[in-house]
DNA sequence: AATTGTAAGCGCTTACAATT
DNA sequence: AATTGTAAGCGCTTACAATT
């Protein structure tokens, strides 16, 4: 008898309803928990569903509810970002949050100003909300999403109050690291930082500048290098910095830092004896460097989890935080001793 | 008049049909190109759709066709992999191929042997096919997907003929690099390689072993380190290698290599004067290292594109290649001169 | 024979009606 | 009043029928 029953493949609410002598809607209510439903029936349906290993068709549910239960994550494919593990680790965090809420994660790519893939994702209604993993100063993607009306969230800080934001407070983190290094005896603090089209680089520089402005000598333009992209540009800035006799180099991120280290190494300059080095962003390579590099540490995966959860809260109409700021740590290592 | 027309928001085939005095099915055929349809009507519908900026509801299409137009990509979240940009760059490649075929990409995460998220993705029918981005020697995910019957593809090499595979020929690549380094005068070639639960590490070691076995001295067990995971284990292996007087170290991948470099640096051992170093996998950090490191180069993004396209071909019943082997390059750098 | 329309179906949700 | 059922709807596709 059992064998006979298990021969019937249960693929829809209709099947269950027929087997249990109920109507489709009752079964639906028993499973969703929405609407009035008798406790007994509910238990009976749920038990049956479990035994029959029935899995509801989420596509059908999507169509009926106009919800996809998908989160969109936008990854930048600019060549200089491709190697940064930030996005990958962040993505794992989002997946974790999504998974815990029965959502899935759809990724899409924007290259520089080409947001056509993102547009398709939104217009085709493939996702219920979007996470932008980086924010440009003039961000096309954010502007488009605002117009579109879809719930979205940016990783990054912006003065635009209408944006839901999740970020570390880069500015104050960099401010703290900079003044800490000053208090440790460094005087001429150089900085090498990436494109100021990226909001994060602006914040980081601002943190540095805030401290230096209040120093008697002020900001020394000769040892400040912004908009540094290529390896060549970094090499040049390091040469300039050494010529100017700086005693500490602050690097905008891990990639810049490892290139700065490479150049210093090639110039036979010792760390920390000849110059101190610190980075505004950490990575495994800086940890394993010899000497290990002082850096700001962020729990990127946690950032992803929080971003995912916040977006889901926003989508489901729960109260959500308009601006979530994550903690950071200053990891003092041998490179600044 | 135009204003009046544009007030009507076109959201479904029904709307278009009404506006054009046609039936829903005719409109559907005009847009899909399937079934018999008059050339005039086809043009008329398409023109209207363009003007009205109509976007079909893909969820509805999914339900009707039992197709999602989604590709699933499985990312491993094992802690030692989180920092590897391989997966990120590969993912960008898959997105590119997907995008070109009007597919989207859903990512999911497996942690060690926990494939529950993958199971949900498959059971909930959220994707039409799956890409496994790494292959274990005993791969739970691959075994499950085989049972489930969903089209899937693995990045990696396996003797299992039933698996659709995309990979570099790691074995012959490592074989070539090893014999090249021998021909350059190195005699005692050490190797440091990761967990042999990963198929790729087995292949790489096999390439190395194939060459060394044919040497008069054979494989020297004292300078072969497999299953090396932690930084501590790597440090120990480097110490052992130096004690045994090896003249060249082959690293299983970029992460291992940068940790080996860190240790060598700490021991004040010069490259290439005191020892040569090469890696079986490349990354930006090895390029920027001083000296730059000889390594095998793979076009990972291209690998992603090919994997994505192959899977789509398989899904759509087109002929697909059961095993695609990508090219590699040996980048000779100063570290082995 | 070529083109278009009718109607059922994909598997859910949900307002409303009907039953106890 | 509490529970369950009826029927319409979400927006497509597609077999088959009907029209020219």
PDB file of C-alpha atoms in Angstrom, chain B residues 4-115:
ATOM      1  CA  UNK B   4      -3.092  59.766 -24.647  1.00  0.00           C
ATOM      2  CA  UNK B   5      -1.495  56.689 -26.045  1.00  0.00           C
ATOM      3  CA  UNK B   6       1.549  56.933 -23.842  1.00  0.00           C
ATOM      4  CA  UNK B   7      -0.661  57.134 -20.792  1.00  0.00           C
ATOM      5  CA  UNK B   8      -1.612  53.511 -21.223  1.00  0.00           C
ATOM      6  CA  UNK B   9       1.022  51.459 -19.518  1.00  0.00           C
ATOM      7  CA  UNK B  10       1.689  48.311 -21.472  1.00  0.00           C
ATOM      8  CA  UNK B  11       2.449  45.545 -19.048  1.00  0.00           C
ATOM      9  CA  UNK B  12       1.287  42.386 -20.732  1.00  0.00           C
ATOM     10  CA  UNK B  13       0.666  40.655 -24.014  1.00  0.00           C
ATOM     11  CA  UNK B  14      -3.014  41.255 -23.401  1.00  0.00           C
ATOM     12  CA  UNK B  15      -2.463  45.000 -23.423  1.00  0.00           C
ATOM     13  CA  UNK B  16      -0.594  44.828 -26.700  1.00  0.00           C
ATOM     14  CA  UNK B  17      -3.176  42.532 -28.221  1.00  0.00           C
ATOM     15  CA  UNK B  18      -5.988  44.915 -27.306  1.00  0.00           C
ATOM     16  CA  UNK B  19      -4.154  47.962 -28.635  1.00  0.00           C
ATOM     17  CA  UNK B  20      -3.314  46.261 -31.893  1.00  0.00           C
ATOM     18  CA  UNK B  21      -6.568  44.380 -32.334  1.00  0.00           C
ATOM     19  CA  UNK B  22      -4.851  41.031 -32.286  1.00  0.00           C
ATOM     20  CA  UNK B  23      -4.974  38.010 -30.040  1.00  0.00           C
ATOM     21  CA  UNK B  24      -2.517  37.341 -27.267  1.00  0.00           C
ATOM     22  CA  UNK B  25      -1.162  34.282 -29.023  1.00  0.00           C
ATOM     23  CA  UNK B  26      -0.443  36.168 -32.210  1.00  0.00           C
ATOM     24  CA  UNK B  27       1.499  38.748 -30.257  1.00  0.00           C
ATOM     25  CA  UNK B  28       3.378  36.013 -28.464  1.00  0.00           C
ATOM     26  CA  UNK B  29       4.327  34.398 -31.746  1.00  0.00           C
ATOM     27  CA  UNK B  30       5.359  37.701 -33.246  1.00  0.00           C
ATOM     28  CA  UNK B  31       7.759  38.277 -30.400  1.00  0.00           C
ATOM     29  CA  UNK B  32       9.136  34.791 -29.957  1.00  0.00           C
ATOM     30  CA  UNK B  33       9.362  34.021 -33.638  1.00  0.00           C
ATOM     31  CA  UNK B  34       8.016  30.554 -32.952  1.00  0.00           C
ATOM     32  CA  UNK B  35       5.161  29.147 -34.962  1.00  0.00           C
ATOM     33  CA  UNK B  36       3.689  30.532 -38.151  1.00  0.00           C
ATOM     34  CA  UNK B  37       3.246  34.256 -38.214  1.00  0.00           C
ATOM     35  CA  UNK B  38       2.651  36.800 -40.975  1.00  0.00           C
ATOM     36  CA  UNK B  39       5.633  38.952 -41.769  1.00  0.00           C
ATOM     37  CA  UNK B  40       3.585  42.143 -41.647  1.00  0.00           C
ATOM     38  CA  UNK B  41       1.997  41.439 -38.295  1.00  0.00           C
ATOM     39  CA  UNK B  42       5.351  40.460 -36.904  1.00  0.00           C
ATOM     40  CA  UNK B  43       6.882  43.771 -37.910  1.00  0.00           C
ATOM     41  CA  UNK B  44       3.895  45.713 -36.659  1.00  0.00           C
ATOM     42  CA  UNK B  45       3.961  44.062 -33.253  1.00  0.00           C
ATOM     43  CA  UNK B  46       7.697  44.433 -32.844  1.00  0.00           C
ATOM     44  CA  UNK B  47       7.606  48.073 -33.752  1.00  0.00           C
ATOM     45  CA  UNK B  48       4.808  48.739 -31.294  1.00  0.00           C
ATOM     46  CA  UNK B  49       6.563  46.869 -28.534  1.00  0.00           C
ATOM     47  CA  UNK B  50       9.683  48.894 -29.071  1.00  0.00           C
ATOM     48  CA  UNK B  51       7.822  52.180 -28.925  1.00  0.00           C
ATOM     49  CA  UNK B  52       5.845  51.176 -25.857  1.00  0.00           C
ATOM     50  CA  UNK B  53       9.018  49.974 -24.129  1.00  0.00           C
ATOM     51  CA  UNK B  54       7.273  46.767 -23.257  1.00  0.00           C
ATOM     52  CA  UNK B  55       9.284  44.149 -21.388  1.00  0.00           C
ATOM     53  CA  UNK B  56       7.824  40.654 -21.173  1.00  0.00           C
ATOM     54  CA  UNK B  57       7.388  39.159 -17.746  1.00  0.00           C
ATOM     55  CA  UNK B  58      10.039  36.499 -17.609  1.00  0.00           C
ATOM     56  CA  UNK B  59       8.540  34.863 -14.556  1.00  0.00           C
ATOM     57  CA  UNK B  60       5.395  34.128 -16.482  1.00  0.00           C
ATOM     58  CA  UNK B  61       7.427  32.778 -19.334  1.00  0.00           C
ATOM     59  CA  UNK B  62       9.356  30.613 -16.883  1.00  0.00           C
ATOM     60  CA  UNK B  63       6.185  29.143 -15.526  1.00  0.00           C
ATOM     61  CA  UNK B  64       4.765  28.410 -18.945  1.00  0.00           C
ATOM     62  CA  UNK B  65       7.974  26.933 -20.317  1.00  0.00           C
ATOM     63  CA  UNK B  66       9.320  25.365 -17.149  1.00  0.00           C
ATOM     64  CA  UNK B  67      12.560  27.209 -17.785  1.00  0.00           C
ATOM     65  CA  UNK B  68      14.176  29.833 -15.581  1.00  0.00           C
ATOM     66  CA  UNK B  69      16.859  31.263 -17.857  1.00  0.00           C
ATOM     67  CA  UNK B  70      19.084  31.222 -14.801  1.00  0.00           C
ATOM     68  CA  UNK B  71      22.490  29.597 -14.440  1.00  0.00           C
ATOM     69  CA  UNK B  72      23.588  28.464 -11.001  1.00  0.00           C
ATOM     70  CA  UNK B  73      27.207  28.971  -9.956  1.00  0.00           C
ATOM     71  CA  UNK B  74      28.395  27.190  -6.838  1.00  0.00           C
ATOM     72  CA  UNK B  75      31.086  28.986  -4.866  1.00  0.00           C
ATOM     73  CA  UNK B  76      33.015  27.225  -2.128  1.00  0.00           C
ATOM     74  CA  UNK B  77      33.173  29.142   1.145  1.00  0.00           C
ATOM     75  CA  UNK B  78      35.971  27.174   2.716  1.00  0.00           C
ATOM     76  CA  UNK B  79      38.007  29.718   4.600  1.00  0.00           C
ATOM     77  CA  UNK B  80      41.174  29.134   2.614  1.00  0.00           C
ATOM     78  CA  UNK B  81      39.399  29.847  -0.645  1.00  0.00           C
ATOM     79  CA  UNK B  82      37.622  33.025   0.341  1.00  0.00           C
ATOM     80  CA  UNK B  83      40.571  35.190  -0.580  1.00  0.00           C
ATOM     81  CA  UNK B  84      41.252  33.626  -3.936  1.00  0.00           C
ATOM     82  CA  UNK B  85      40.223  35.962  -6.721  1.00  0.00           C
ATOM     83  CA  UNK B  86      39.869  32.970  -9.011  1.00  0.00           C
ATOM     84  CA  UNK B  87      36.208  32.506  -8.194  1.00  0.00           C
ATOM     85  CA  UNK B  88      35.392  36.153  -8.582  1.00  0.00           C
ATOM     86  CA  UNK B  89      37.052  36.519 -11.948  1.00  0.00           C
ATOM     87  CA  UNK B  90      35.560  33.243 -13.114  1.00  0.00           C
ATOM     88  CA  UNK B  91      32.135  34.494 -12.054  1.00  0.00           C
ATOM     89  CA  UNK B  92      32.542  37.632 -14.134  1.00  0.00           C
ATOM     90  CA  UNK B  93      33.231  35.411 -17.121  1.00  0.00           C
ATOM     91  CA  UNK B  94      30.112  33.346 -16.523  1.00  0.00           C
ATOM     92  CA  UNK B  95      28.062  36.524 -16.200  1.00  0.00           C
ATOM     93  CA  UNK B  96      29.374  37.696 -19.532  1.00  0.00           C
ATOM     94  CA  UNK B  97      28.375  34.487 -21.297  1.00  0.00           C
ATOM     95  CA  UNK B  98      25.024  34.441 -19.532  1.00  0.00           C
ATOM     96  CA  UNK B  99      24.283  38.024 -20.421  1.00  0.00           C
ATOM     97  CA  UNK B 100      25.049  37.386 -24.075  1.00  0.00           C
ATOM     98  CA  UNK B 101      22.435  34.617 -24.088  1.00  0.00           C
ATOM     99  CA  UNK B 102      19.785  36.403 -22.031  1.00  0.00           C
ATOM    100  CA  UNK B 103      20.467  34.296 -18.998  1.00  0.00           C
ATOM    101  CA  UNK B 104      21.110  35.459 -15.471  1.00  0.00           C
ATOM    102  CA  UNK B 105      23.430  34.014 -12.862  1.00  0.00           C
ATOM    103  CA  UNK B 106      22.368  32.818  -9.430  1.00  0.00           C
ATOM    104  CA  UNK B 107      25.156  32.104  -6.983  1.00  0.00           C
ATOM    105  CA  UNK B 108      25.054  29.703  -4.112  1.00  0.00           C
ATOM    106  CA  UNK B 109      27.560  28.654  -1.525  1.00  0.00           C
ATOM    107  CA  UNK B 110      28.764  25.300  -0.289  1.00  0.00           C
ATOM    108  CA  UNK B 111      30.819  25.048   2.843  1.00  0.00           C
ATOM    109  CA  UNK B 112      32.940  21.928   3.022  1.00  0.00           C
ATOM    110  CA  UNK B 113      30.466  19.079   2.758  1.00  0.00           C
ATOM    111  CA  UNK B 114      27.345  21.097   3.396  1.00  0.00           C
ATOM    112  CA  UNK B 115      25.543  21.203   0.068  1.00  0.00           C
TER     113      UNK B 115
END
